[in-house]
Amino acid sequence: MCAIRVFHLIFILVLSSTVTTTCAGKKITDSDNEDPVENPDPFEQNKRIGRGINLGNALEAPKEGDWGVVLRQEYFKLIKDAGFQSVRIPIRWSNHAQVDSPYIISPTFFNRVDWAIIQARNNGLAAIINIHHYEEIMEHPSVHKKRYLGLWHQIANRYKDEPLDLFFEILNEPNNQLTPALWNEYLVEGLQVIRESNTQRTVIIGTANWGGLGSLTELQVPVDDPYLIVTFHYYNPFQFTHQGAEWVSGSEAWLGTTWTGTTSQKQAVVNDLNLAFSWASQNDRPLFMGEFGAYSKAAMDSRVRWTEFVRSEADKRGFSWAYWEFCSGFGAYDLNQNNWRTELLQALIPPESP
Ligand code: BGC
């Protein structure tokens, strides 16, 4: 990989303005301008993602609202005004689609996703949509493979005419029975379905074993597809970032774990991110740290220190990133007070940054 590309830390975002329509037809936005910056080069596209935030706990809850977050128009503006360039929108399609072939996705739900994409675009934010929390495919991959491909067939067709500020991420955190070996097969098949309608769309592919760095070496990225970004999630040390997390059994015992930024704590992060960097260099692929964050049960000063350090080390290596997440349990934004948690926000977007 060209080192200049990797160390190229100036993020440029030039998005065309679009006129939106609510039509749920082929194209959800109606832009007559031929965007001169549309460049499918994945390294350029990775700069377009730049600094992002996950709109977590909304569309990937069993039903939007079940986990306390209903997306609102103003969130997109808040995010843009705070200095972010992109939003990752996790989506649980599997709860809104027929169980049997042809696995039709609910039109109402599709309209809701259209709406979210339009809000992102209207605010000059790139949008990443994925398949999130498809838990059934993790348990019984072969039973759900056709359905997963059927979902992508519909999603890819729906958005095939959208500008390149819309990114597709094939599957969040493959795990359990969807082993690294099986994932290498399923990702190729998912990509083939997407490429039938989206030849140059930037597609994001993550690692197996819950999206961690450790599985990068097992990931086989299709060599003949130039329009790919690779993603990993970063939550190390897990006992710090997930202390008290209700969905992680045993994590109560980790409460009180701090991250003070000792030399060895920092070195551990640096070592991890160096591994990712060398993988990216050897494989000539841009990297997106698609989730990182520390849960609210950790002390705020530790969370801020960790977030600032991880974010800045990612920046140094030219990774794009998306903080997990906007306004829920890891939230950089406080929905009750209606304001940003300033220290966390500044750890992500330093005040002096452009
Ligand atoms: C999961 C969330 C979880 C987060 C941190 C995400 O990938 O979808 O439910 O809160 O990781 O554990």
CSV table of C-alpha atoms in Angstrom, one decimal, residues 239 242-257 295 297:
chain,number,residue,atom,x,y,z
A,239,GLN,CA,-13.2,-5.6,30.6
A,242,HIS,CA,-17.8,-3.4,28.6
A,243,GLN,CA,-17.9,-3.2,32.4
A,244,GLY,CA,-21.4,-3.6,33.7
A,245,ALA,CA,-22.8,-4.2,30.2
A,246,GLU,CA,-26.1,-6.0,30.7
A,247,TRP,CA,-25.7,-8.1,27.6
A,248,VAL,CA,-22.2,-9.4,28.6
A,249,SER,CA,-22.5,-12.0,31.3
A,250,GLY,CA,-20.0,-11.6,34.1
A,251,SER,CA,-19.3,-8.0,33.3
A,252,GLU,CA,-20.6,-6.8,36.7
A,253,ALA,CA,-17.4,-8.1,38.1
A,254,TRP,CA,-15.4,-5.6,36.0
A,255,LEU,CA,-17.1,-2.5,37.4
A,256,GLY,CA,-14.5,-0.1,38.6
A,257,THR,CA,-12.0,-0.9,35.9
A,295,TYR,CA,-20.0,1.9,28.1
A,297,LYS,CA,-20.9,2.3,33.6
